[in-house]
Structures are given as C-alpha cells and as structure tokens.
Coordinates of N, CA and C in Angstrom, one line a residue:
X1 N 13.5 104.5 -2.2 CA 13.4 103.1 -2.5 C 13.2 102.4 -1.0
X2 N 14.0 103.1 0.0 CA 14.1 102.5 1.5 C 12.8 102.9 2.3
X3 N 12.1 104.2 1.5 CA 10.8 104.4 2.2 C 9.7 103.4 1.7
X4 N 9.8 103.0 0.4 CA 8.8 102.2 -0.2 C 8.8 100.8 0.5
X5 N 10.2 100.4 1.1 CA 10.2 99.1 1.8 C 9.6 99.3 3.2
X6 N 9.9 100.4 3.7 CA 9.4 100.7 5.2 C 7.9 100.7 5.1
X7 N 7.3 101.3 4.2 CA 5.9 101.3 4.2 C 5.2 99.7 4.1
X8 N 6.1 99.2 3.1 CA 5.6 97.4 2.8 C 5.6 96.8 4.1
X9 N 6.7 97.1 4.9 CA 6.9 96.4 6.2 C 5.7 96.6 7.3
X10 N 5.4 97.9 7.4 CA 4.4 98.3 8.0 C 3.0 97.8 7.7
X11 N 2.8 97.7 6.4 CA 1.5 97.1 6.1 C 1.6 95.5 6.3
X12 N 2.5 94.9 6.1 CA 2.4 93.5 6.5 C 2.4 93.3 7.9
X13 N 2.9 94.2 8.8 CA 2.8 94.0 10.2 C 1.5 94.2 10.7
X14 N 0.8 95.1 9.9 CA -0.6 95.3 10.5 C -1.6 94.1 10.2
X15 N -1.1 93.4 9.1 CA -1.9 92.2 8.9 C -1.7 91.0 9.7
X16 N -0.4 90.7 10.0 CA -0.1 89.7 10.7 C -0.3 89.9 12.2
X17 N -0.1 91.1 12.6 CA -0.2 91.5 14.1 C -1.8 91.8 14.6
X18 N -2.4 92.1 13.6 CA -4.0 92.5 13.9 C -4.6 91.2 14.3
X19 N -5.6 91.4 15.2 CA -6.4 90.1 15.6 C -7.4 89.4 14.6
X20 N -7.5 88.3 14.5 CA -8.3 87.8 13.5 C -9.7 88.3 13.4
X21 N -10.2 88.4 14.7 CA -11.6 89.0 14.8 C -11.9 90.2 13.9
X22 N -10.7 91.0 14.0 CA -11.0 92.3 12.9 C -11.1 92.1 11.7
X23 N -10.8 91.0 11.3 CA -10.6 90.7 9.9 C -11.8 89.8 9.2
X24 N -12.3 88.9 10.3 CA -13.4 88.0 10.0 C -14.6 88.6 9.7
X25 N -15.0 90.0 10.2 CA -16.2 90.5 10.0 C -16.3 90.8 8.5
X26 N -15.3 90.8 7.7 CA -15.4 91.1 6.2 C -15.4 89.9 5.4
X27 N -15.5 88.9 5.9 CA -15.3 87.6 5.1 C -16.7 86.9 5.3
X28 N -17.2 86.8 4.0 CA -18.7 86.3 3.9 C -18.6 84.7 4.3
X29 N -19.9 84.4 5.0 CA -20.2 83.0 5.3 C -21.0 82.4 4.5
X30 N -20.5 81.4 3.6 CA -21.3 80.8 2.6 C -21.8 79.3 3.1
X31 N -23.0 79.1 3.2 CA -23.4 77.7 3.4 C -24.2 77.1 2.2
X32 N -23.7 75.9 1.8 CA -24.4 75.2 0.6 C -25.2 73.8 1.3
X33 N -26.3 73.7 1.2 CA -26.9 72.6 1.5 C -27.9 71.8 0.5
X34 N -28.3 70.6 0.7 CA -29.0 69.7 -0.2 C -29.9 69.2 0.4
X35 N -31.3 69.1 0.1 CA -32.4 68.6 0.8 C -33.3 67.8 -0.4
X36 N -34.0 66.8 0.2 CA -34.7 65.9 -0.4 C -36.0 66.9 -0.8
X37 N -36.5 66.8 -2.1 CA -37.7 67.6 -2.5 C -38.3 66.9 -3.8
X38 N -39.4 67.0 -4.0 CA -40.3 66.4 -5.1 C -40.6 67.6 -5.9
X39 N -40.5 68.8 -5.7 CA -40.9 70.1 -6.3 C -39.8 70.4 -7.1
X40 N -40.0 70.4 -8.4 CA -38.8 70.8 -9.5 C -38.3 72.3 -9.2
X41 N -39.4 73.0 -8.5 CA -38.9 74.5 -8.6 C -38.0 74.9 -7.7
X42 N -37.9 73.7 -6.3 CA -36.9 73.9 -5.4 C -35.7 73.3 -5.7
X43 N -35.3 72.8 -6.8 CA -34.1 72.2 -7.2 C -32.9 73.6 -7.2
X44 N -31.9 73.3 -6.5 CA -31.0 74.5 -6.5 C -30.4 74.8 -7.6
X45 N -29.9 76.1 -8.1 CA -29.3 76.4 -9.4 C -28.0 75.6 -9.6
X46 N -27.3 75.3 -8.4 CA -26.1 74.5 -8.7 C -26.2 73.2 -9.4
X47 N -27.3 72.5 -8.9 CA -27.9 71.2 -9.4 C -28.2 71.2 -10.7
X48 N -28.9 72.4 -11.2 CA -29.4 72.6 -12.4 C -28.3 72.7 -13.5
X49 N -27.4 73.3 -13.0 CA -26.1 73.6 -13.9 C -25.6 72.4 -14.1
X50 N -25.4 71.4 -12.9 CA -25.0 70.3 -13.2 C -25.7 69.5 -14.1
X51 N -26.8 69.4 -14.1 CA -27.9 68.5 -14.8 C -27.6 69.0 -16.4
X52 N -27.4 70.4 -16.7 CA -27.4 71.1 -17.9 C -26.2 70.5 -18.8
X53 N -25.1 70.8 -17.8 CA -23.8 70.4 -18.4 C -23.5 68.9 -18.6
X54 N -24.2 68.0 -18.0 CA -24.4 66.7 -18.1 C -25.1 66.3 -19.6
X55 N -26.3 66.9 -19.7 CA -27.1 66.7 -20.8 C -26.3 67.2 -22.0
X56 N -25.4 68.3 -22.1 CA -24.7 68.8 -23.2 C -23.5 67.8 -23.4
X57 N -22.9 67.2 -22.4 CA -21.6 66.5 -22.6 C -22.3 65.1 -23.4
X58 N -23.6 64.8 -23.1 CA -24.1 63.5 -23.6 C -24.8 63.7 -25.0
X59 N -25.1 64.8 -25.3 CA -25.8 65.3 -26.4 C -25.5 64.7 -27.7
X60 N -23.9 64.8 -28.0 CA -23.5 64.1 -29.3 C -23.8 62.6 -29.4
X61 N -23.6 62.1 -28.2 CA -23.9 60.5 -28.2 C -25.5 60.3 -28.4
X62 N -26.4 61.0 -27.7 CA -27.9 61.1 -27.8 C -28.3 61.3 -29.3
X63 N -27.7 62.1 -29.9 CA -27.9 62.7 -31.3 C -27.4 61.2 -32.3
X64 N -26.3 60.7 -32.0 CA -25.9 59.6 -32.9 C -26.5 58.4 -32.6
X65 N -27.0 58.2 -31.5 CA -27.6 56.7 -31.1 C -29.1 56.6 -31.4
X66 N -29.7 57.9 -31.2 CA -31.2 57.7 -30.9 C -31.9 58.5 -32.0
X67 N -31.4 59.1 -33.2 CA -32.1 59.9 -33.9 C -31.7 59.3 -35.5
X68 N -31.9 60.2 -36.3 CA -31.8 59.8 -37.9 C -30.5 60.2 -38.4
X69 N -29.8 61.0 -37.4 CA -28.3 61.4 -37.8 C -27.4 60.6 -38.3
X70 N -27.3 59.5 -37.9 CA -26.3 58.1 -38.5 C -26.7 58.1 -40.0
X71 N -27.9 57.8 -40.4 CA -28.1 57.5 -41.5 C -28.0 58.6 -42.5
X72 N -28.1 59.7 -42.0 CA -28.0 61.0 -43.0 C -26.6 61.2 -43.2
X73 N -25.6 61.3 -42.3 CA -24.4 61.7 -42.5 C -23.6 60.6 -43.4
X74 N -24.1 59.3 -43.1 CA -23.2 58.3 -43.9 C -23.7 58.4 -45.3
X75 N -25.1 58.7 -45.5 CA -25.4 58.7 -47.0 C -24.7 59.7 -47.8
X76 N -24.8 61.1 -47.1 CA -24.1 62.2 -47.6 C -22.4 62.1 -47.9
X77 N -21.9 61.1 -46.9 CA -20.6 60.8 -47.1 C -20.2 59.9 -48.5
X78 N -21.1 58.8 -48.5 CA -21.3 58.0 -49.7 C -21.2 58.9 -51.0
X79 N -22.5 59.7 -51.2 CA -22.7 60.7 -52.0 C -21.3 61.6 -52.6
X80 N -20.7 62.0 -51.6 CA -19.4 62.8 -52.1 C -18.3 62.0 -52.5
X81 N -18.2 60.6 -51.9 CA -17.3 59.7 -52.3 C -17.5 59.1 -53.9
X82 N -18.8 59.1 -54.2 CA -19.4 58.6 -55.5 C -19.1 59.7 -56.6
X83 N -19.2 60.9 -56.1 CA -19.1 61.9 -57.3 C -17.8 62.1 -57.5
X84 N -16.8 62.0 -56.2 CA -15.4 62.1 -56.6 C -14.9 63.6 -56.3
X85 N -15.7 64.3 -55.6 CA -15.3 65.9 -55.3 C -14.4 66.0 -54.2
X86 N -13.8 64.9 -53.5 CA -13.0 64.9 -52.5 C -13.7 65.9 -51.3
X87 N -13.2 66.8 -51.2 CA -13.7 67.6 -49.8 C -14.7 68.5 -50.2
X88 N -15.5 68.3 -51.3 CA -16.8 69.4 -51.5 C -18.0 68.5 -51.7
X89 N -19.1 68.8 -50.9 CA -19.2 69.8 -49.9 C -18.1 69.5 -48.6
X90 N -17.8 70.7 -48.0 CA -16.9 70.3 -46.8 C -17.7 69.6 -45.7
X91 N -16.9 69.0 -45.0 CA -17.5 68.1 -43.6 C -18.6 69.0 -42.9
X92 N -18.2 70.4 -42.5 CA -19.0 71.3 -42.1 C -20.4 71.5 -42.5
X93 N -20.5 71.5 -43.8 CA -21.8 71.8 -44.5 C -22.7 70.3 -44.4
X94 N -22.0 69.1 -44.7 CA -22.5 68.0 -44.5 C -23.3 67.8 -43.1
X95 N -22.3 68.0 -42.3 CA -22.8 67.7 -40.8 C -24.0 68.9 -40.5
X96 N -23.6 70.1 -40.9 CA -24.8 71.0 -40.7 C -26.3 70.5 -41.4
X97 N -26.1 70.1 -42.6 CA -27.4 69.6 -43.2 C -27.7 68.5 -42.7
X98 N -27.1 67.4 -42.3 CA -27.6 66.2 -41.7 C -28.3 66.7 -40.1
X99 N -27.6 67.6 -39.5 CA -28.3 68.1 -38.1 C -29.6 68.8 -38.6
X100 N -29.7 69.5 -39.6 CA -30.9 70.3 -39.6 C -32.1 69.3 -40.2
X101 N -31.7 68.3 -41.0 CA -32.7 67.5 -41.3 C -32.9 66.6 -40.3
X102 N -32.2 66.3 -39.4 CA -32.5 65.5 -38.3 C -33.6 66.3 -37.3
X103 N -33.2 67.6 -37.1 CA -34.3 68.3 -36.4 C -35.4 68.3 -37.0
X104 N -35.6 68.4 -38.4 CA -36.8 68.2 -39.1 C -37.6 67.0 -39.0
X105 N -36.8 65.7 -39.1 CA -37.5 64.3 -39.0 C -37.9 64.0 -37.4
X106 N -37.1 64.7 -36.6 CA -37.2 64.2 -35.2 C -38.2 65.2 -34.5
X107 N -38.8 66.3 -35.2 CA -39.5 67.5 -34.5 C -40.9 66.6 -34.1
X108 N -41.6 65.7 -34.8 CA -42.7 65.3 -34.2 C -42.6 64.5 -32.9
X109 N -41.3 63.6 -33.1 CA -40.9 62.9 -31.8 C -40.9 63.8 -30.6
X110 N -39.9 64.8 -30.8 CA -39.6 65.8 -29.6 C -40.7 66.6 -29.4
X111 N -41.8 66.7 -30.1 CA -43.1 67.4 -29.7 C -43.7 66.7 -28.9
X112 N -44.0 65.4 -29.1 CA -44.8 64.7 -28.4 C -44.0 64.4 -26.9
X113 N -42.7 64.3 -26.9 CA -42.1 64.2 -25.8 C -42.0 65.3 -24.8
X114 N -42.3 66.5 -25.5 CA -42.1 67.7 -24.7 C -43.7 67.9 -24.1
X115 N -44.7 67.5 -25.0 CA -46.0 67.5 -24.3 C -46.5 66.6 -23.4
X116 N -45.8 65.5 -23.6 CA -46.3 64.3 -22.6 C -45.4 64.3 -21.3
X117 N -44.1 64.9 -21.6 CA -43.1 64.6 -20.4 C -42.6 65.6 -19.9
X118 N -42.2 66.5 -20.7 CA -41.4 67.9 -19.8 C -42.2 69.0 -19.5
X119 N -43.3 69.3 -20.2 CA -44.2 70.2 -19.9 C -45.2 70.0 -18.5
X120 N -45.5 68.7 -18.3 CA -46.4 68.0 -17.3 C -45.5 68.2 -15.9
X121 N -44.0 67.8 -16.3 CA -43.3 67.7 -15.1 C -42.8 69.2 -14.7
X122 N -42.7 70.2 -15.5 CA -42.6 71.6 -15.2 C -43.7 72.3 -14.4
X123 N -45.1 71.6 -14.8 CA -46.2 72.0 -14.2 C -46.5 71.5 -13.0
X124 N -45.7 70.5 -12.4 CA -45.9 69.9 -11.3 C -47.3 68.8 -11.4
X125 N -47.2 68.2 -12.6 CA -48.4 67.3 -12.8 C -47.9 65.8 -12.7
X126 N -46.9 65.6 -13.0 CA -46.2 64.2 -12.7 C -44.7 64.1 -12.0
X127 N -44.3 63.4 -11.4 CA -43.0 63.4 -11.1 C -41.9 63.4 -12.0
X128 N -40.7 63.1 -11.6 CA -39.7 63.2 -12.4 C -39.4 61.6 -13.2
X129 N -39.7 60.5 -12.5 CA -39.5 59.1 -13.0 C -40.6 59.0 -14.1
X130 N -41.9 59.5 -13.8 CA -43.0 59.5 -14.8 C -42.6 60.3 -15.9
X131 N -42.2 61.4 -15.8 CA -41.7 62.3 -16.9 C -40.5 61.6 -17.9
X132 N -39.7 60.9 -17.2 CA -38.7 60.1 -18.1 C -39.3 59.0 -18.9
X133 N -40.2 58.5 -18.3 CA -41.0 57.3 -19.1 C -41.9 58.1 -20.2
X134 N -42.5 59.3 -19.8 CA -43.1 59.9 -21.2 C -42.2 60.3 -22.2
X135 N -41.1 60.7 -21.8 CA -40.1 61.3 -23.0 C -39.7 60.1 -23.6
X136 N -39.5 58.9 -23.0 CA -38.7 57.8 -23.7 C -39.8 57.3 -24.6
X137 N -41.1 57.1 -24.1 CA -41.9 56.6 -25.1 C -41.9 57.0 -26.6
X138 N -42.1 58.2 -27.1 CA -42.1 58.4 -28.3 C -40.7 58.1 -28.9
X139 N -39.7 58.2 -28.3 CA -38.2 57.9 -28.9 C -38.3 56.4 -29.0
X140 N -38.6 55.6 -28.3 CA -38.6 54.0 -28.3 C -39.6 53.8 -29.8
X141 N -40.7 54.6 -29.9 CA -41.6 54.2 -30.8 C -40.8 54.6 -32.3
X142 N -40.1 55.5 -32.4 CA -39.4 55.8 -33.5 C -38.2 54.7 -33.9
X143 N -37.8 54.5 -32.8 CA -36.4 53.7 -33.0 C -37.0 52.2 -33.4
X144 N -38.2 51.8 -32.7 CA -38.6 50.3 -33.1 C -39.1 50.4 -34.6
X145 N -39.7 51.8 -35.1 CA -40.2 51.5 -36.4 C -39.0 51.5 -37.4
X146 N -37.8 51.8 -37.2 CA -36.6 51.6 -37.8 C -35.7 50.9 -37.6
X147 N -36.0 49.8 -36.8 CA -35.0 48.8 -36.6 C -35.5 47.4 -37.2
X148 N -34.8 46.8 -37.6 CA -34.9 45.3 -37.9 C -35.2 44.4 -36.9
X149 N -36.1 43.4 -37.1 CA -36.5 42.3 -36.1 C -35.2 41.5 -36.0
X150 N -34.4 41.3 -36.9 CA -33.2 40.4 -36.7 C -32.3 41.0 -36.0
X151 N -32.2 42.5 -35.9 CA -30.9 43.2 -35.1 C -31.5 42.8 -33.6
X152 N -32.8 43.1 -33.4 CA -33.5 43.3 -32.0 C -33.1 41.6 -31.5
X153 N -33.4 40.7 -32.1 CA -33.4 39.3 -31.7 C -31.7 38.8 -31.5
X154 N -30.7 39.6 -32.1 CA -29.4 39.3 -31.9 C -29.1 39.9 -30.5
X155 N -29.3 41.2 -30.3 CA -28.9 41.7 -29.1 C -29.8 41.2 -27.8
X156 N -31.1 40.8 -28.2 CA -31.9 40.4 -27.1 C -31.4 39.1 -26.6
X157 N -30.9 38.0 -27.6 CA -30.4 37.0 -27.4 C -29.1 37.0 -26.4
X158 N -28.2 38.1 -26.6 CA -26.9 38.1 -26.0 C -27.4 38.7 -24.5
X159 N -28.4 39.5 -24.5 CA -28.9 40.0 -23.3 C -29.6 39.0 -22.6
X160 N -29.7 37.7 -23.0 CA -30.7 36.8 -22.3 C -32.0 37.1 -22.1
X161 N -32.7 37.6 -23.0 CA -34.2 38.1 -22.9 C -34.7 37.2 -23.9
X162 N -35.4 36.1 -23.6 CA -36.1 34.9 -24.1 C -37.6 35.2 -24.3
X163 N -37.9 35.3 -25.5 CA -39.3 35.3 -26.1 C -40.0 36.6 -25.3
X164 N -39.5 37.8 -25.8 CA -40.2 39.1 -25.2 C -41.7 39.1 -26.0
X165 N -42.5 39.5 -25.0 CA -44.1 39.3 -25.3 C -44.3 40.6 -26.2
X166 N -43.7 41.8 -25.7 CA -44.1 42.9 -26.7 C -42.8 44.2 -26.5
X167 N -43.2 45.3 -26.9 CA -41.8 46.0 -27.2 C -41.5 46.5 -25.9
X168 N -42.5 46.6 -24.8 CA -42.2 47.1 -23.4 C -41.0 46.2 -22.8
X169 N -41.0 44.7 -23.2 CA -40.0 44.0 -22.6 C -38.4 44.2 -23.1
X170 N -38.5 45.1 -24.0 CA -36.9 45.4 -24.7 C -36.5 46.7 -24.1
X171 N -35.5 46.4 -23.2 CA -34.9 47.7 -22.7 C -34.1 48.4 -23.6
X172 N -33.9 49.8 -23.2 CA -33.2 50.7 -24.0 C -31.6 50.2 -24.4
X173 N -31.1 49.4 -23.4 CA -29.7 49.0 -23.7 C -29.8 48.0 -24.7
X174 N -30.5 47.4 -25.2 CA -31.0 46.4 -26.3 C -31.4 47.1 -27.6
X175 N -32.4 48.0 -27.3 CA -33.0 48.9 -28.5 C -32.0 49.7 -29.0
X176 N -31.1 50.6 -28.4 CA -30.2 51.4 -29.0 C -29.3 50.8 -30.0
X177 N -28.4 49.9 -29.4 CA -27.4 49.1 -30.4 C -28.1 48.4 -31.7
X178 N -29.3 48.0 -31.5 CA -30.1 47.5 -32.5 C -30.4 48.4 -33.7
X179 N -30.9 49.5 -32.9 CA -31.4 50.6 -33.8 C -30.1 51.2 -34.7
X180 N -28.9 51.4 -34.1 CA -27.7 51.7 -34.9 C -27.3 50.8 -35.9
X181 N -27.4 49.5 -35.7 CA -27.1 48.4 -36.5 C -27.8 48.6 -37.8
X182 N -29.2 48.7 -37.4 CA -30.3 48.9 -38.6 C -30.0 50.1 -39.4
X183 N -29.6 51.3 -38.6 CA -29.4 52.4 -39.4 C -28.1 52.3 -40.4
X184 N -27.1 51.7 -39.8 CA -26.0 51.4 -40.6 C -26.2 50.6 -41.8
X185 N -27.1 49.6 -41.9 CA -27.3 48.8 -43.0 C -28.1 49.5 -43.9
X186 N -29.3 50.3 -43.4 CA -30.0 51.2 -44.4 C -29.1 52.0 -45.1
X187 N -28.1 52.7 -44.5 CA -27.3 53.9 -45.1 C -26.5 53.0 -45.8
X188 N -26.0 52.1 -45.7 CA -25.0 51.2 -46.8 C -25.8 51.1 -48.0
X189 N -27.1 50.4 -47.6 CA -27.9 50.1 -48.9 C -28.0 51.2 -49.8
X190 N -28.4 52.5 -49.2 CA -28.8 53.7 -50.1 C -27.3 54.1 -50.5
X191 N -26.4 54.0 -49.9 CA -25.2 54.4 -50.5 C -24.8 53.7 -51.6
X192 N -24.9 52.3 -51.8 CA -24.7 51.5 -52.9 C -25.7 51.8 -54.2
X193 N -26.8 52.2 -53.8 CA -27.6 52.7 -55.1 C -27.0 54.0 -55.5
X194 N -26.8 54.9 -54.6 CA -26.1 56.1 -55.2 C -24.8 55.9 -55.9
X195 N -24.2 54.9 -55.8 CA -22.9 54.7 -56.5 C -23.0 54.0 -58.0
X196 N -24.2 53.6 -58.2 CA -24.6 52.8 -59.6 C -24.2 53.8 -60.6
X197 N -25.1 55.1 -60.7 CA -25.1 55.7 -61.9 C -23.7 56.6 -62.0
X198 N -22.8 56.7 -61.0 CA -21.6 57.4 -61.2 C -20.7 56.4 -61.4
X199 N -20.8 55.2 -61.0 CA -20.1 54.2 -61.4 C -20.0 53.7 -62.9
X200 N -21.3 53.8 -63.5 CA -21.5 53.7 -64.8 C -20.8 54.8 -65.5
X201 N -21.0 56.2 -65.2 CA -20.3 57.2 -66.0 C -18.8 57.1 -66.0
X202 N -18.2 56.5 -64.8 CA -16.6 56.2 -64.7 C -16.2 55.2 -65.8
X203 N -17.1 54.2 -65.9 CA -16.9 53.1 -66.9 C -16.8 53.3 -68.3
X204 N -17.8 54.1 -68.6 CA -17.9 54.6 -69.9 C -16.8 55.5 -70.3
X205 N -16.5 56.5 -69.3 CA -15.5 57.4 -69.7 C -14.1 56.9 -69.7
X206 N -13.6 55.7 -69.1 CA -12.6 54.9 -68.9 C -12.4 54.0 -70.2
X207 N -13.6 53.4 -70.7 CA -13.7 52.8 -72.0 C -13.4 53.6 -73.3
X208 N -14.1 55.1 -73.2 CA -13.6 55.8 -74.3 C -12.1 56.1 -74.3
X209 N -11.7 56.7 -73.2 CA -10.3 57.1 -73.1 C -9.1 55.9 -73.7
X210 N -9.6 54.6 -73.2 CA -8.8 53.5 -73.6 C -8.8 53.5 -75.2
X211 N -10.0 53.4 -75.6 CA -10.3 53.4 -77.2 C -9.6 54.5 -78.0
X212 N -9.4 55.5 -77.5 CA -8.8 56.7 -77.8 C -7.1 56.7 -77.7
X213 N -6.8 55.8 -76.9 CA -5.2 55.5 -76.5 C -4.8 56.4 -75.5
X214 N -5.6 57.2 -74.9 CA -5.2 58.3 -73.8 C -5.3 57.5 -72.6
X215 N -4.3 56.7 -72.2 CA -4.2 55.9 -71.0 C -3.6 56.6 -70.1
X216 N -2.7 57.8 -70.3 CA -2.0 58.3 -69.3 C -3.0 59.5 -68.5
X217 N -4.3 59.7 -69.2 CA -5.2 60.7 -68.6 C -6.0 60.0 -67.7
X218 N -6.0 60.7 -66.4 CA -7.0 59.9 -65.3 C -8.2 60.2 -65.7
X219 N -9.0 58.9 -65.8 CA -10.6 59.0 -66.1 C -11.3 59.9 -65.3
X220 N -11.0 60.0 -63.8 CA -11.7 60.6 -62.9 C -11.7 62.1 -63.4
X221 N -10.5 62.6 -63.7 CA -10.5 63.9 -64.2 C -11.6 64.2 -65.4
X222 N -11.9 63.4 -66.1 CA -12.7 63.6 -67.3 C -14.2 63.2 -66.9
X223 N -14.4 62.3 -65.8 CA -15.8 62.0 -65.6 C -16.5 62.8 -64.5
X224 N -15.5 63.6 -63.7 CA -16.2 64.5 -62.7 C -16.9 65.5 -63.3
X225 N -16.7 66.1 -64.1 CA -17.8 67.2 -64.8 C -19.1 66.6 -65.2
X226 N -19.0 65.5 -65.8 CA -20.2 64.7 -66.3 C -20.9 64.2 -65.2
X227 N -20.4 63.8 -64.0 CA -21.0 63.3 -62.9 C -21.6 64.7 -62.4
X228 N -20.9 65.6 -62.3 CA -21.7 67.0 -61.7 C -22.8 67.3 -62.3
X229 N -22.6 67.3 -63.7 CA -23.6 67.6 -64.7 C -25.0 66.8 -64.4
X230 N -24.7 65.4 -64.5 CA -25.7 64.5 -64.3 C -26.6 64.8 -63.0
X231 N -25.8 65.1 -61.8 CA -26.5 65.3 -60.7 C -27.2 66.6 -60.6
X232 N -26.7 67.7 -61.2 CA -27.4 68.9 -61.2 C -28.7 68.9 -62.3
X233 N -28.6 68.1 -63.3 CA -29.7 68.1 -64.2 C -31.0 67.4 -63.5
X234 N -30.4 66.3 -62.8 CA -31.7 65.4 -62.3 C -32.1 66.0 -60.9
X235 N -31.5 67.3 -60.4 CA -31.8 67.9 -59.1 C -31.4 66.8 -57.9
X236 N -30.3 66.5 -58.0 CA -30.1 65.3 -57.3 C -30.2 65.6 -55.6
X237 N -29.8 66.9 -55.3 CA -30.0 67.0 -53.8 C -31.5 67.0 -53.3
X238 N -32.5 67.7 -54.4 CA -33.8 67.4 -54.0 C -34.5 66.1 -54.0
X239 N -33.8 65.4 -54.9 CA -34.4 63.7 -54.9 C -33.7 63.2 -53.6
X240 N -32.6 63.3 -53.2 CA -31.9 62.6 -52.3 C -32.7 62.9 -50.9
X241 N -32.7 64.2 -50.8 CA -33.5 64.6 -49.5 C -34.9 64.2 -49.3
X242 N -35.4 64.1 -50.5 CA -36.9 63.4 -50.7 C -36.9 62.1 -50.3
X243 N -36.0 61.5 -50.8 CA -35.8 59.7 -50.6 C -35.4 59.7 -49.0
X244 N -34.7 60.3 -48.5 CA -34.3 60.2 -47.0 C -35.5 60.6 -46.1
X245 N -36.0 61.5 -46.4 CA -37.3 61.8 -45.8 C -38.3 60.8 -45.8
X246 N -38.5 60.4 -47.1 CA -39.4 59.2 -47.3 C -39.1 57.7 -46.5
X247 N -37.7 57.8 -46.3 CA -37.4 56.4 -45.6 C -37.7 56.4 -44.3
X248 N -38.0 57.7 -43.7 CA -38.2 57.6 -42.1 C -39.8 57.8 -41.9
X249 N -40.7 57.8 -43.1 CA -42.2 58.2 -42.8 C -42.8 56.7 -42.7

C-alpha cells in the first residue's frame, strides 16, 4: 500500500515540476474564425449545424402555422369526440395521419419552393435573400388561398396597414395569424357537420331507452356500436379524407 502511494507521489511530482514547454507540444492548437462570404459552399460546418438546429426547433411552429396541419388535427379530434370512442384512435395515430396528409397536401407547394428557391441557391444562381423570397412565394400563395378576407382585414387594421393594393403589401406577420384564424373557423365548421349524424343516433337511442323505461342504462353505451357501424358502412375515413383534400384544392 505504501509503495502505491510512493509511485503516485512521483507521478504527480513529475507533472507539476516538469516545464510547461514539455507538455505544450502535445496540446493541439484550435482556431475558429468567421469570415464574410456569399458562397454557400464556404459556410462552416459549425454554422450549418446551428442553422439546422434552429430550423428543427422551429419546425413544429412552422408546421402548425403555415400548413394544413391545424385543420386536419382539429377535424380528427372532433370526429373522435363525436363517435365517443374516447382515446381510439390514439393521439399518436391521429397526429401521424394528420402529418402524412399534410405532407401530401403541401407537396406541390414544397416542390415549387425547392425548384425556385433552394436548388438555385445551392447551385450559386441566386443569393440567400432572393432564395428566401422564392421559398416564401408559394407558401404565401397557399395561405392567401385559404384565408378569409375578413381575417386579413382584422389583422391589417391592427397592424395599421391601410388599403393594401395587392397581396405583396401584406407582411407575413399579418398573413400567418389570419391564416390560422381562418383554419380554425373552417375546422370548427367541418366538426359541426360531423357531429350531426352521430348526434341524431344519440337522440334516437336515448328516446328508445326512455320509452322502454331503461333510464339507468347510459345511452352512450348503446349508441356507440351503432355509430361505429354507421361510420364503417359509409366508409367514413375515405369520405372524410377526400372531403379534407377537396377543401384545400
């Protein structure tokens, strides 16, 4: 045991008593610098990683605010409540279905954005500022198509934008909340229509149970199989998906 302490003392003494120059040769020298450039290929790996992490952190907000995801997930939520299946389908399934339908609906928009903005920038044909404008153009077209004029007028009024001449006078800070308000209104309208047939089934089942004197039996327990049967017989998922896709065309 004493011998181990002796060897440890000798090792520490060599470390602290040895000249620093003898140890400095083994320490690598790292220099990090940033310089101005318009060439996208010269962007350092560290900056690219920061940009990627920033985009990933903002991706959920971009998905919610600027695509069809909001309308889809709200409609599917209303459908589950109208049928009365509680947690079926589970949230993961509804979110996944909404996500893939969003990818399908937004594919033409992202294709145009890639062809007009991203690829020309990577090929050194346009600068970064012009690339952003080219990517923004198809997104703005999609949002304007699905935004009500009343919602645009509301936010334009509070943004103090008087009498805009065309769509180019509307900034993204006004367009995005207007688009979200319009999407919420449309989703609630579709949800109301979805509720009607299932509500009728609930009312009929409740009336039958009351007429039979079965007041202690929950009507929802009896109406649930009938609502599931109705939804399956009319091929509800096919009709709903087609209606949602048609609402964006």
